Coordinates of C-alpha atoms and ligand atoms in Angstrom, one line a residue:
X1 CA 28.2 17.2 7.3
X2 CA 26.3 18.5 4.1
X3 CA 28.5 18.9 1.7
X4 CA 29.8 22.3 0.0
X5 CA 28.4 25.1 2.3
X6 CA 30.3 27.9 3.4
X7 CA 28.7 30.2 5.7
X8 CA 29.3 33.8 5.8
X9 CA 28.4 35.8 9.5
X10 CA 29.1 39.1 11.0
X11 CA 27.4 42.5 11.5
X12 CA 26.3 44.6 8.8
X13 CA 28.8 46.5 6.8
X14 CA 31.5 43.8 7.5
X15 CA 32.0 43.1 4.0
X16 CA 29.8 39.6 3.9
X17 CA 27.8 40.5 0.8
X18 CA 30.8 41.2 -1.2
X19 CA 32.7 38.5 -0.1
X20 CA 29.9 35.9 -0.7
X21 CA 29.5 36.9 -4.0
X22 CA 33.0 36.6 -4.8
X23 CA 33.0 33.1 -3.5
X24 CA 29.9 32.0 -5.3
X25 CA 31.6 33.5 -8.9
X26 CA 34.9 31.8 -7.9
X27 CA 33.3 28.4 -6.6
X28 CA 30.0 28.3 -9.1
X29 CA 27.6 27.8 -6.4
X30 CA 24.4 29.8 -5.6
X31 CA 23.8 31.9 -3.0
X32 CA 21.6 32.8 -0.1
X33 CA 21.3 36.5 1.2
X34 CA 19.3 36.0 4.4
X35 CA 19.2 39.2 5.3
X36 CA 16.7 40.3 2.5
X37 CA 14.2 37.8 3.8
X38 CA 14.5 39.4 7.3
X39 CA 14.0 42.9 5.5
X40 CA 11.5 41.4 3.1
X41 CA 9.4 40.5 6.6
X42 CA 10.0 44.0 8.2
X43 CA 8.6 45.9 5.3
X44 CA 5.7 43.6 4.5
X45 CA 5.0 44.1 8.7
X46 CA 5.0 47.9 7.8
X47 CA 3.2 47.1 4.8
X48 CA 0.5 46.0 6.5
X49 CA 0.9 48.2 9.7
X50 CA 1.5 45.8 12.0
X51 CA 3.9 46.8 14.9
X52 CA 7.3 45.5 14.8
X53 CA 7.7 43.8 18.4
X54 CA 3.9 42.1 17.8
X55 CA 5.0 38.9 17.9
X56 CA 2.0 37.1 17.2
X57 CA 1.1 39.0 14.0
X58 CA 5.2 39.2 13.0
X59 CA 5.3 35.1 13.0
X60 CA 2.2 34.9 11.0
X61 CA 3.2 37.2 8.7
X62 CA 6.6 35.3 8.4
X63 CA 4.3 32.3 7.7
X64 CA 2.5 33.0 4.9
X65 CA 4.6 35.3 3.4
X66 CA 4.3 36.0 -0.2
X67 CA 7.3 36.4 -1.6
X68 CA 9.2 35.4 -4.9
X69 CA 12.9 36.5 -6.1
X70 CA 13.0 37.6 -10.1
X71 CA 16.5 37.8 -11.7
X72 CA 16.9 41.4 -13.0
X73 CA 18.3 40.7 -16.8
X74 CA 19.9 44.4 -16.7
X75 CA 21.3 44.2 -14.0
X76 CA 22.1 40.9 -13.2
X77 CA 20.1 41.6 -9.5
X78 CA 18.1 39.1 -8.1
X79 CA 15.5 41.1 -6.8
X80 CA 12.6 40.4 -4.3
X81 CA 9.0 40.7 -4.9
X82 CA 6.3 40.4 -2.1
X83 CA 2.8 40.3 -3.0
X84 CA 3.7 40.8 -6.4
X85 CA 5.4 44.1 -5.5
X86 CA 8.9 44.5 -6.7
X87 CA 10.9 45.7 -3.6
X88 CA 14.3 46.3 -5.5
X89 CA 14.5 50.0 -4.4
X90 CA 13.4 50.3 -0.7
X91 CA 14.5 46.7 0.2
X92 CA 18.5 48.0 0.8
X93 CA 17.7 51.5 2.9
X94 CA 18.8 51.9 6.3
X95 CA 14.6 52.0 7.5
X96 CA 14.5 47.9 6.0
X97 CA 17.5 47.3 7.6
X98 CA 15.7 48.5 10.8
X99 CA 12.6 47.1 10.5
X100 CA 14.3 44.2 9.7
X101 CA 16.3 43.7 13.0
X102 CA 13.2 44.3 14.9
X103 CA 11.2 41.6 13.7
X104 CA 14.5 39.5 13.6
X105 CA 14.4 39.2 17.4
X106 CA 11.3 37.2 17.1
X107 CA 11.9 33.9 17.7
X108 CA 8.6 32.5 16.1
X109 CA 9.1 34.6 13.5
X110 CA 12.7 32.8 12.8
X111 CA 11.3 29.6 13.3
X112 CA 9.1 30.6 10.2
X113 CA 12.1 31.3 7.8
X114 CA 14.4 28.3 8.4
X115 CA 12.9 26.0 5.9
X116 CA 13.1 28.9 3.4
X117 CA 16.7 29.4 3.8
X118 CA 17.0 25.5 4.0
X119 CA 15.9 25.7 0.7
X120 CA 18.5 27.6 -1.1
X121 CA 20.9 24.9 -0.8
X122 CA 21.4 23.2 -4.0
X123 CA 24.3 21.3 -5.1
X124 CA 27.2 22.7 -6.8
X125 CA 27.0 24.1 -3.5
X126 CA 25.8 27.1 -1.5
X127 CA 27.1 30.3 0.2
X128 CA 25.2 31.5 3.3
X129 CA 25.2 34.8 4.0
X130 CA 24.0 36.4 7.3
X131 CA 23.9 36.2 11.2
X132 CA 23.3 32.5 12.2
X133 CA 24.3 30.8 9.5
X134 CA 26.9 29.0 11.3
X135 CA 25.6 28.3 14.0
X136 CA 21.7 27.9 13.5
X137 CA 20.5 27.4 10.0
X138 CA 23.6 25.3 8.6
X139 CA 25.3 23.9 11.7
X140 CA 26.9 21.1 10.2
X141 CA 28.4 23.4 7.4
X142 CA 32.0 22.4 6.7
X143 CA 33.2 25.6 6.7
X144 CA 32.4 29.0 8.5
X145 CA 33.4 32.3 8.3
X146 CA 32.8 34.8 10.7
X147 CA 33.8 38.1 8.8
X148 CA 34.1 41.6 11.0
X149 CA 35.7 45.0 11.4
X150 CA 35.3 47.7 13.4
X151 CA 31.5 50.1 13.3
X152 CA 33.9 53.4 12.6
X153 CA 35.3 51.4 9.1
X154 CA 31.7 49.7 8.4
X155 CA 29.9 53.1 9.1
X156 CA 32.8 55.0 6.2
X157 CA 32.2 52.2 4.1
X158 CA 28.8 52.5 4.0
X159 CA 29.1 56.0 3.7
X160 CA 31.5 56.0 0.9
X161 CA 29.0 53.5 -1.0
X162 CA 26.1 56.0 -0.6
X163 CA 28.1 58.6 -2.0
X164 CA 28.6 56.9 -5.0
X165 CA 25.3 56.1 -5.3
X166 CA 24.7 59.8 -5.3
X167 CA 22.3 59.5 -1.7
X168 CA 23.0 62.1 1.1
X169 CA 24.7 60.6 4.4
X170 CA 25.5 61.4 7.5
X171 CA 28.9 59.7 8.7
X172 CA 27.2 60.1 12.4
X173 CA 23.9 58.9 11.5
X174 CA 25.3 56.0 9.8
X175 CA 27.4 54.7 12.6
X176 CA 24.7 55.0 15.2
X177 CA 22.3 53.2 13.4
X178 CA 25.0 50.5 12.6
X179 CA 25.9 50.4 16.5
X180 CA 22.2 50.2 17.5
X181 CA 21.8 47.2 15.1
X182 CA 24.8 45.8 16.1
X183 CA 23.7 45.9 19.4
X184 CA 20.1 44.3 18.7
X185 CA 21.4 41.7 17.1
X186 CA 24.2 40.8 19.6
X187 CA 22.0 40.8 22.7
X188 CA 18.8 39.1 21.4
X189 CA 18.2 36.0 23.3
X190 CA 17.9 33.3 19.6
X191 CA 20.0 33.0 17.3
X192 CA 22.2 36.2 18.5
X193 CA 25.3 37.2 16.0
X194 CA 28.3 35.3 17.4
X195 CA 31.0 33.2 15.5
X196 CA 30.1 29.7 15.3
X197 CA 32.0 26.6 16.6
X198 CA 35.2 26.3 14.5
X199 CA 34.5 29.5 12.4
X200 CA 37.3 31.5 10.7
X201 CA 37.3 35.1 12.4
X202 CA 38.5 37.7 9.9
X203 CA 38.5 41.6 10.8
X204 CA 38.4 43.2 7.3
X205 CA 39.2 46.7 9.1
X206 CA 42.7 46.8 7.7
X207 CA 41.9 44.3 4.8
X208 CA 41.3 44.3 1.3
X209 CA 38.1 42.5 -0.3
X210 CA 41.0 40.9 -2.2
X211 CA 43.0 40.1 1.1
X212 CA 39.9 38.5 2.6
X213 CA 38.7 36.9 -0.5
X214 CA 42.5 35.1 -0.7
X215 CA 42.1 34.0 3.4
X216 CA 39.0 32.5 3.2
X217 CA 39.6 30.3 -0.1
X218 CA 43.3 29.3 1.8
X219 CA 40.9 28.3 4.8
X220 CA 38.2 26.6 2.7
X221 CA 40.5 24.3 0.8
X222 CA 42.0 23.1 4.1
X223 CA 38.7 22.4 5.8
X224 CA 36.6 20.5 2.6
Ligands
C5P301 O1 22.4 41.4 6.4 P1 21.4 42.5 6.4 O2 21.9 43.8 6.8 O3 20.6 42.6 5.1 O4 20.3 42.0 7.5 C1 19.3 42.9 8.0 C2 19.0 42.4 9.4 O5 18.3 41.2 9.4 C3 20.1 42.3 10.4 O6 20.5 43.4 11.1 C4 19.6 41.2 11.3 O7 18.9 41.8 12.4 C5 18.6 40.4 10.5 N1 19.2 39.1 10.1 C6 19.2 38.1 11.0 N2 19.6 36.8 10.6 C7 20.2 36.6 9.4 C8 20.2 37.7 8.5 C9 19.8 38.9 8.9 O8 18.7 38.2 12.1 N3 20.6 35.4 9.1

């Protein structure tokens, strides 16, 4: 077992990025957002207009990828840079988040980004936020969440957060593009989103952040 990891999987929308940050405030330890180097890779693969499902090209792009993470001092962001191009507004659209589950189904391509996860963990400790987590890129993590809610509450979520933000949305739009990522991400043959061995399964549809936040700290101060 390495000590002091808690990883954080579910689908998109679930709640994961709030809740890891929460946890790496309350706890001190850094955190890993895995999902931006999968949406780093798609748009660098759009970038340089190579099709999403080559996977040959996808996995050498996922090689020698370029890419640094610069702490925002404004806003307190980290945000990523590829090629020395700041990607802090395109990276969290709905086409990255695409892009990004279509290159994530390749399996060389995966292969290419485990060390880099591997290297975010440093000691206080580390919180691991994504799909496989759990059960592929931290497997002996002592503990494991696997954080979901229904795509109706994730899609109004997401909705709601747009709003604020002042972007246009669709409520249908949003949850058939969540249901067709879910649904990529589910069936792809490695590293498919399911709850590891031993995981605690919260559904945040009838939760508070708060109310999950409070679960998962009961949970992790049984299990380390
Ligand atoms: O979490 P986020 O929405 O940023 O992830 C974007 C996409 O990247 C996911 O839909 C998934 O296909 C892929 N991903 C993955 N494994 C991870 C993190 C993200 O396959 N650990």
């Amino acid at each position: 077992v390495t000590p002091n990891i808690i990883t954080v999987d579910g689908p998109s929308g679930a709640g994961k990025g709030t809740l890891s940050l929460l946890l790496a405030d309350k706890l001190g330890w850094h955190i890993l957002d895995s999902g931006v180097l999968y949406r780093v890779l798609g748009v660098a693969a759009l970038k340089h207009h190579i099709a999403l499902d080559d996977e040959l090209k996808v996995a050498q792009l996922a090689r020698h990828l370029d890419i640094d993470f610069k702490l925002n001092p404004s806003s307190q962001e980290v945000e990523p840079v590829l090629e020395g191009d700041n990607l802090a507004g395109l990276i969290r659209t709905d086409d990255a988040g695409q892009a990004a589950s279509k290159v994530a189904v390749i399996p060389a391509a995966r292969e290419a980004l485990l060390e880099r996860q591997r290297e975010f963990y440093r000691l206080p400790g580390l919180v691991a936020d994504g799909r496989d987590m759990g059960t592929v890129v931290f497997p002996d993590a002592p503990v494991k969440i696997f954080l979901t809610a229904s795509a109706e509450r994730r899609a109004e979520r997401r909705y709601k957060q747009l709003k604020n933000k002042g972007v246009d949305a669709n409520m249908r739009a949003l949850l058939d593009s969540i249901k067709a990522r879910d649904e990529r991400d589910r069936t792809r043959p490695v590293a498919p989103l399911v709850p590891a061995n031993g995981a605690f399964i919260i559904d945040s549809s009838e939760l508070t952040i708060t109310e999950v936040l409070t679960q998962v700290l009961e949970f992790s101060a049984k299990s380390m």
